[in-house]
Short mmCIF file of C-alpha atoms in Angstrom, two decimals:
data_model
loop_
_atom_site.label_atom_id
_atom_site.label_comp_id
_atom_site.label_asym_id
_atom_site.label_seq_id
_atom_site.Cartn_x
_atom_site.Cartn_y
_atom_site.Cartn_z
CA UNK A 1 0.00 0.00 0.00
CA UNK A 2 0.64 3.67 -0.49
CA UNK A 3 1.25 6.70 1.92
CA UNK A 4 -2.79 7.83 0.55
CA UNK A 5 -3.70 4.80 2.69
CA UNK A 6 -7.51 4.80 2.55
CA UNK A 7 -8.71 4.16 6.38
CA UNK A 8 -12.33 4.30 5.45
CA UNK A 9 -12.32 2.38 2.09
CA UNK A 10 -9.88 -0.61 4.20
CA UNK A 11 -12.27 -0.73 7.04
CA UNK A 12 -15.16 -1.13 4.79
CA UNK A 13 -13.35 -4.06 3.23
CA UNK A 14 -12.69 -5.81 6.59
CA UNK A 15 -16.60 -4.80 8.13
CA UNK A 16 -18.17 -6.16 4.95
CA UNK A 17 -18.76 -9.98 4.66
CA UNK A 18 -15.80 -11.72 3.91
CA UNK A 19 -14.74 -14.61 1.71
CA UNK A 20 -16.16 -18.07 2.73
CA UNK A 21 -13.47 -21.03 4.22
CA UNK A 22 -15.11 -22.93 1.65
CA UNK A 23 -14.32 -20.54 -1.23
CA UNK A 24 -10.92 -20.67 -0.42
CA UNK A 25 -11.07 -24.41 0.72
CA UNK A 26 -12.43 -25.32 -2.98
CA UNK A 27 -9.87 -22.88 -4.89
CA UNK A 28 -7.18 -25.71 -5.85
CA UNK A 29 -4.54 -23.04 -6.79
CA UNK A 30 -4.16 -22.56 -3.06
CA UNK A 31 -3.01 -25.93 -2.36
CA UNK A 32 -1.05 -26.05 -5.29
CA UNK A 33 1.44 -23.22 -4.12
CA UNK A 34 5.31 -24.36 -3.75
CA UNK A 35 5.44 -25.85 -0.29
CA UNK A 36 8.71 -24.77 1.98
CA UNK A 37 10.06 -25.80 4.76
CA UNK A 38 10.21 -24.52 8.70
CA UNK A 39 12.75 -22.25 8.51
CA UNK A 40 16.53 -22.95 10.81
CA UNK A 41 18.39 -21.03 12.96
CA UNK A 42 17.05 -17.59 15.03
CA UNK A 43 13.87 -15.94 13.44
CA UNK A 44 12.34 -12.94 14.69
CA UNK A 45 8.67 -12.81 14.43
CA UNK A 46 6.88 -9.49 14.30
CA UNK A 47 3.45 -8.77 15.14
CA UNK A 48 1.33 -5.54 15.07
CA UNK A 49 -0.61 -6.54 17.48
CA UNK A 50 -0.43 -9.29 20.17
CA UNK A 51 -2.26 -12.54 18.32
CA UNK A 52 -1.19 -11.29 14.46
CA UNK A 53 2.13 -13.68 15.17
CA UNK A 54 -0.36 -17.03 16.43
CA UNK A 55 -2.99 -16.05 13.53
CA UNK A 56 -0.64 -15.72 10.99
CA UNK A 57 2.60 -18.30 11.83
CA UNK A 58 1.63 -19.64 14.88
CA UNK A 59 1.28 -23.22 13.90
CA UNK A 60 5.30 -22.57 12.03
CA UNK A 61 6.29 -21.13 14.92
CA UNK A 62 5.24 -24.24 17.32
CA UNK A 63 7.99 -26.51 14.98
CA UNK A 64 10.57 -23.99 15.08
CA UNK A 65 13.92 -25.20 16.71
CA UNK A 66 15.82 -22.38 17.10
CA UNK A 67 15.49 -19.22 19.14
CA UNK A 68 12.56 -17.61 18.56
CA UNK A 69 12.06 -13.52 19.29
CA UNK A 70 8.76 -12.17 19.05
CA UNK A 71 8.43 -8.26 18.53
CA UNK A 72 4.56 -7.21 19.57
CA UNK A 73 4.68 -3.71 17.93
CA UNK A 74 1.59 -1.95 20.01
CA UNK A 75 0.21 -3.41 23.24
CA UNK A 76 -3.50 -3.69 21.49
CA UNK A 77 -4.65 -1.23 23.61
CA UNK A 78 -7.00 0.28 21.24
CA UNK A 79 -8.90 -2.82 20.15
CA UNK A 80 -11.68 -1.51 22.75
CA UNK A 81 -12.19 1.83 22.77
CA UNK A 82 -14.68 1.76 25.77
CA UNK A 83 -12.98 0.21 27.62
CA UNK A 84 -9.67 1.38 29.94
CA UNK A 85 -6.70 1.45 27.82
CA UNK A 86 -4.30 0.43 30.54
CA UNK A 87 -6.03 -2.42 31.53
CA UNK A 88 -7.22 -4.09 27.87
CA UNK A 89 -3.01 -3.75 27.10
CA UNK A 90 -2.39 -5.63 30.51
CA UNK A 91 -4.67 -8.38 29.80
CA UNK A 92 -3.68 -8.99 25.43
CA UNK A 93 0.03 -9.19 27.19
CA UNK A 94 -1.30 -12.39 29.43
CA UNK A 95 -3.00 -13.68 26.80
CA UNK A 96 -0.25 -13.89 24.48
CA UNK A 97 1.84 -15.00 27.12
CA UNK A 98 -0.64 -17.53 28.11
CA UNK A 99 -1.18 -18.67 23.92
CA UNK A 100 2.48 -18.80 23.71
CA UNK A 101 2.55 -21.19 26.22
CA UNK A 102 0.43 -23.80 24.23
CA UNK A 103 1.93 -23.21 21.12
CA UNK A 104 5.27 -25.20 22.50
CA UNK A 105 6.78 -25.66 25.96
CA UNK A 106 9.82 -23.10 24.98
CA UNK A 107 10.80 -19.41 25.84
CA UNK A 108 9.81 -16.86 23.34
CA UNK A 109 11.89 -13.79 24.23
CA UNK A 110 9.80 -10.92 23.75
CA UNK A 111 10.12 -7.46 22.53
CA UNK A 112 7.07 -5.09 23.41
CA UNK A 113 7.88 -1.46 21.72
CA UNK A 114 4.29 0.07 22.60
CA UNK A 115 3.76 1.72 20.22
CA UNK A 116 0.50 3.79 19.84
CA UNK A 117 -2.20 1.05 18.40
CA UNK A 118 -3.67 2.12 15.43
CA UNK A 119 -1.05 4.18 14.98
CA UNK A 120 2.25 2.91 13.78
CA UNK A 121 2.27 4.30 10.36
CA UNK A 122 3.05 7.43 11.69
CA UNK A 123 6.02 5.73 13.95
CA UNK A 124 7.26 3.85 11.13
CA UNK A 125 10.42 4.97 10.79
CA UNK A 126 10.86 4.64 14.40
CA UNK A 127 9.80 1.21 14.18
CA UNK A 128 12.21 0.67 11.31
CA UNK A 129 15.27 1.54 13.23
CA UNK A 130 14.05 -0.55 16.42
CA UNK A 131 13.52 -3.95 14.61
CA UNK A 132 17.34 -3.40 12.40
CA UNK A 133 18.18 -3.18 15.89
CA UNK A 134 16.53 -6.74 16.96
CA UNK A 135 18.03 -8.32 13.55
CA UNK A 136 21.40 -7.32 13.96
CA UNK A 137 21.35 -8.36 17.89
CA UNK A 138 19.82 -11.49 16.89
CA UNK A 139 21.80 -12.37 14.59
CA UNK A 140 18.60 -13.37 12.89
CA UNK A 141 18.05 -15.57 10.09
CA UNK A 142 14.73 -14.68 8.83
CA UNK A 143 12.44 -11.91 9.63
CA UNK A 144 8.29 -12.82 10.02
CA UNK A 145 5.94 -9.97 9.63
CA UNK A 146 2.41 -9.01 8.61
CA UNK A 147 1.35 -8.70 5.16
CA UNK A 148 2.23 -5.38 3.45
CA UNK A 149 -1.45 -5.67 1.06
CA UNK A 150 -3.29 -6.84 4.39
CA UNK A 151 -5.71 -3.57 4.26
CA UNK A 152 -5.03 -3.42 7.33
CA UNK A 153 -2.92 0.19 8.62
CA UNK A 154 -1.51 -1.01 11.23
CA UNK A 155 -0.63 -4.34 9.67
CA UNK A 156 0.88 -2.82 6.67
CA UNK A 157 3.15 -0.28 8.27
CA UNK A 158 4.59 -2.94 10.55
CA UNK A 159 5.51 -5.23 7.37
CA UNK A 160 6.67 -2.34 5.68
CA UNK A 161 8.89 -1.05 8.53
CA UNK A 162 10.12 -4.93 8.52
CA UNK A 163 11.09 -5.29 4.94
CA UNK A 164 12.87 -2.32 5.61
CA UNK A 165 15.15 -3.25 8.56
CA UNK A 166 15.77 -6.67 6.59
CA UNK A 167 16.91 -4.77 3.56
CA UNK A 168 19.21 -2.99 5.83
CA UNK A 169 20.32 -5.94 7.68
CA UNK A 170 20.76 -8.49 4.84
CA UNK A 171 18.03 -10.20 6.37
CA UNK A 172 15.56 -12.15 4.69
CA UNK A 173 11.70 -11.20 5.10
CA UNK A 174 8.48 -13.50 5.15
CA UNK A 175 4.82 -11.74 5.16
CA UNK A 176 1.69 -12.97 6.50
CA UNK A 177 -1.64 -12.15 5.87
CA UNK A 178 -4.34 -12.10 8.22
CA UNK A 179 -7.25 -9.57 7.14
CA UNK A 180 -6.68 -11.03 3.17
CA UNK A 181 -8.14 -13.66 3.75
CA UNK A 182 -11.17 -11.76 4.86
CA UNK A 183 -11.30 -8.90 1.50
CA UNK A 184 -9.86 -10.76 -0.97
CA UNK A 185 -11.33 -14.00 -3.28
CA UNK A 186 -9.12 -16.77 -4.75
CA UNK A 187 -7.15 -15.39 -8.24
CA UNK A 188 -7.67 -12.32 -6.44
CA UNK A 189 -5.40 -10.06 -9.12
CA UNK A 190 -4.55 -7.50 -5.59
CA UNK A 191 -2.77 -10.40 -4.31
CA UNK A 192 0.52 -11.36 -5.60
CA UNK A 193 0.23 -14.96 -5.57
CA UNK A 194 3.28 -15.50 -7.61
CA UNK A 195 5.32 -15.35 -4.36
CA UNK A 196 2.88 -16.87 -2.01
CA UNK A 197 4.36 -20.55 -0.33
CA UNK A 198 2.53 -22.68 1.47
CA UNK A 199 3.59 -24.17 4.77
CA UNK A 200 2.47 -27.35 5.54
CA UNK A 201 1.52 -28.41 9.43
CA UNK A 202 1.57 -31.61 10.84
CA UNK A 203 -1.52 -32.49 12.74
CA UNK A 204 0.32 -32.22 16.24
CA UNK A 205 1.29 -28.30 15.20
CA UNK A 206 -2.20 -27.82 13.47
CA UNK A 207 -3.48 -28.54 17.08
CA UNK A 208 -1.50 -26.49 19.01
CA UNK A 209 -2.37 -23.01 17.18
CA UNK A 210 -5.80 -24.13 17.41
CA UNK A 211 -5.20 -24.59 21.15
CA UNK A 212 -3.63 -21.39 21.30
CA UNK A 213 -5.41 -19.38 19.49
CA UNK A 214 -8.05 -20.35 22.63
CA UNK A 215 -6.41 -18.06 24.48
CA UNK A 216 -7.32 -14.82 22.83
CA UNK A 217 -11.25 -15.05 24.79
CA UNK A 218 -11.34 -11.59 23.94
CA UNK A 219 -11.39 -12.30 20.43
CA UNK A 220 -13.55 -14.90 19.40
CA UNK A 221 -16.10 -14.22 22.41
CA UNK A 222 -18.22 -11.04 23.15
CA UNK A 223 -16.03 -9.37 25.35
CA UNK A 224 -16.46 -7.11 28.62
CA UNK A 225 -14.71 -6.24 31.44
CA UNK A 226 -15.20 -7.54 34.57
CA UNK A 227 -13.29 -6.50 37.39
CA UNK A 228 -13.96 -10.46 39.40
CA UNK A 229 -12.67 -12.16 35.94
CA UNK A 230 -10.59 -9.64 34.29
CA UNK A 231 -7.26 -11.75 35.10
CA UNK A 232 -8.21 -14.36 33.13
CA UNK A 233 -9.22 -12.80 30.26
CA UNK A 234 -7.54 -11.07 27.69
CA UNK A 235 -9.01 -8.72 24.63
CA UNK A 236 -8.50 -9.44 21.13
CA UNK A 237 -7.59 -7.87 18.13
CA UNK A 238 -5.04 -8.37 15.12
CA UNK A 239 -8.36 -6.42 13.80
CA UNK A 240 -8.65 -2.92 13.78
CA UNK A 241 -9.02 -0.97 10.64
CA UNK A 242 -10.14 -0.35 12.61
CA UNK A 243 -12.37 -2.51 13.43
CA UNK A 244 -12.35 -1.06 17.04
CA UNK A 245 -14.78 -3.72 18.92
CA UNK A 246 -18.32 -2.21 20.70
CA UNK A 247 -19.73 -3.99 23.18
CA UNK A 248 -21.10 -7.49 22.68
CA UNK A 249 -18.74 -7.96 19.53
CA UNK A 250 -16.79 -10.47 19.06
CA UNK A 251 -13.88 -9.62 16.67
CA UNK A 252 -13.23 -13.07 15.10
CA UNK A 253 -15.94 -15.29 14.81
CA UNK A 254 -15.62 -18.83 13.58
CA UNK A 255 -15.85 -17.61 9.77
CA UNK A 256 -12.77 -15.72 10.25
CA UNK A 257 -10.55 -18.58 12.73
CA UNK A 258 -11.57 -21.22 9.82
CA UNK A 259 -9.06 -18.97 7.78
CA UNK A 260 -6.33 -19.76 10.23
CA UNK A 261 -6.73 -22.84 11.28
CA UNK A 262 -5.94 -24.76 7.76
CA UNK A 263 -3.72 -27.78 7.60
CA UNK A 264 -1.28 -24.80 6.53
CA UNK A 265 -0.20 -21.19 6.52
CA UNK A 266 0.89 -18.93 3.99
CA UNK A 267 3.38 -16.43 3.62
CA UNK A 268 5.21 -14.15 0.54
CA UNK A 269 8.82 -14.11 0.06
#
């Protein structure tokens, strides 16, 4: 996407009715795409918000061998607007942490820059800088980020800021979608499927990002806070363009989890 990123034309895209699992599940161009491998060695995963990196790579990231470092861009603070901002980035922090923790029985170091949710395009260059940082300390392999076409602002500026510090770095870069799913139909000509892979999961890693994914309650149930239950609950996004939730809403309903929990995930290289 472009600096003229239209906010209200992207949010329509995401609040209209999305592309069916099936249409997707019944497109057989989408499991023809080249198939690659886990990748080795450290890999830095970046998400815009915390859940992007379990939607998006999650089930990847639960056969990874190596060191793992996960960068959670903004705290997801803004994902509920009615609610205390404070608190809502608090509780997506222990459900990540909690998700995390059924994805594989590892330590995921963690980066949290908190950075203003729903606002990173206008940190980007900040951004950019911090995650060159993260590669070089790494000593990373492979940079994981969101989807530069995702229609989502957030989403975009965060892969865009990651492409960059990889270019800078030497570093290889991997996007992910999450909202595409959601605009976009198979063929779609927005997409560029000619670098789309496919990542295949084994049934034990296919149930483990299902398992974690679980853990977001804020995002696949209607969500309020309540100060006797608030600790175990988290609030959801990976959403907002925004697709800021109102009471009662539940941000990811099972027509949107059927797009991430295929047999696979996809990324462009």
């Amino acid at each position: 996407m472009t600096e003229t990123f239209d906010r209200e034309t992207a949010a329509a895209a995401i609040e209209a009715p999305g592309t069916p699992e099936e249409h997707w599940a019944a497109w057989e161009n989408l499991a023809r795409l080249p198939a690659v491998p886990p990748p080795s060695g450290p890999v830095v995963v970046v998400a815009a918000h915390p859940d992007d990196e379990v939607l998006g790579f999650g089930g990847t990231m639960a056969q990874l061998t190596g060191p793992v470092h996960l960068v959670t861009v903004t705290d997801g603070e803004g994902s509920h607007p009615h609610l205390p901002a404070g608190r809502i980035a608090a509780l997506r922090a222990a459900e990540l942490e909690r998700a995390l923790g059924a994805l594989a029985p590892r330590a995921y170091r963690t980066h949290r820059l908190h950075i203003p949710d729903t606002d990173v395009g206008a940190h980007e260059t900040q951004l950019t800088r911090q995650l060159a940082t993260v590669l070089r300390e790494t000593g990373a392999g492979l940079c994981v980020a969101p989807f530069t076409g995702d229609l989502h602002a957030d989403h975009e500026a965060a892969g865009r800021a990651a492409a960059a510090a990889a270019q800078q770095t030497g570093t290889p870069c991997w996007h992910y979608p999450i909202w595409m799913w959601h605009w976009a139909a198979p063929g779609d000509p927005r997409v560029p499927w000619s670098t789309a892979r496919r990542l295949p999961l084994p049934s034990w890693a296919q149930a483990r990002k299902q398992a974690a994914i679980q853990h977001f309650t804020s995002q696949i149930t209607p969500f309020s806070l309540d100060t006797d239950t608030d600790t175990d609950v988290g609030t959801g996004t990976g959403t907002g363009t925004e697709t800021n939730a109102h009471p009662g809403t539940v941000i990811l309903p099972p027509s949107e989890l059927a797009h991430h929990t295929r047999p696979f995930e996809t990324v462009f290289i």
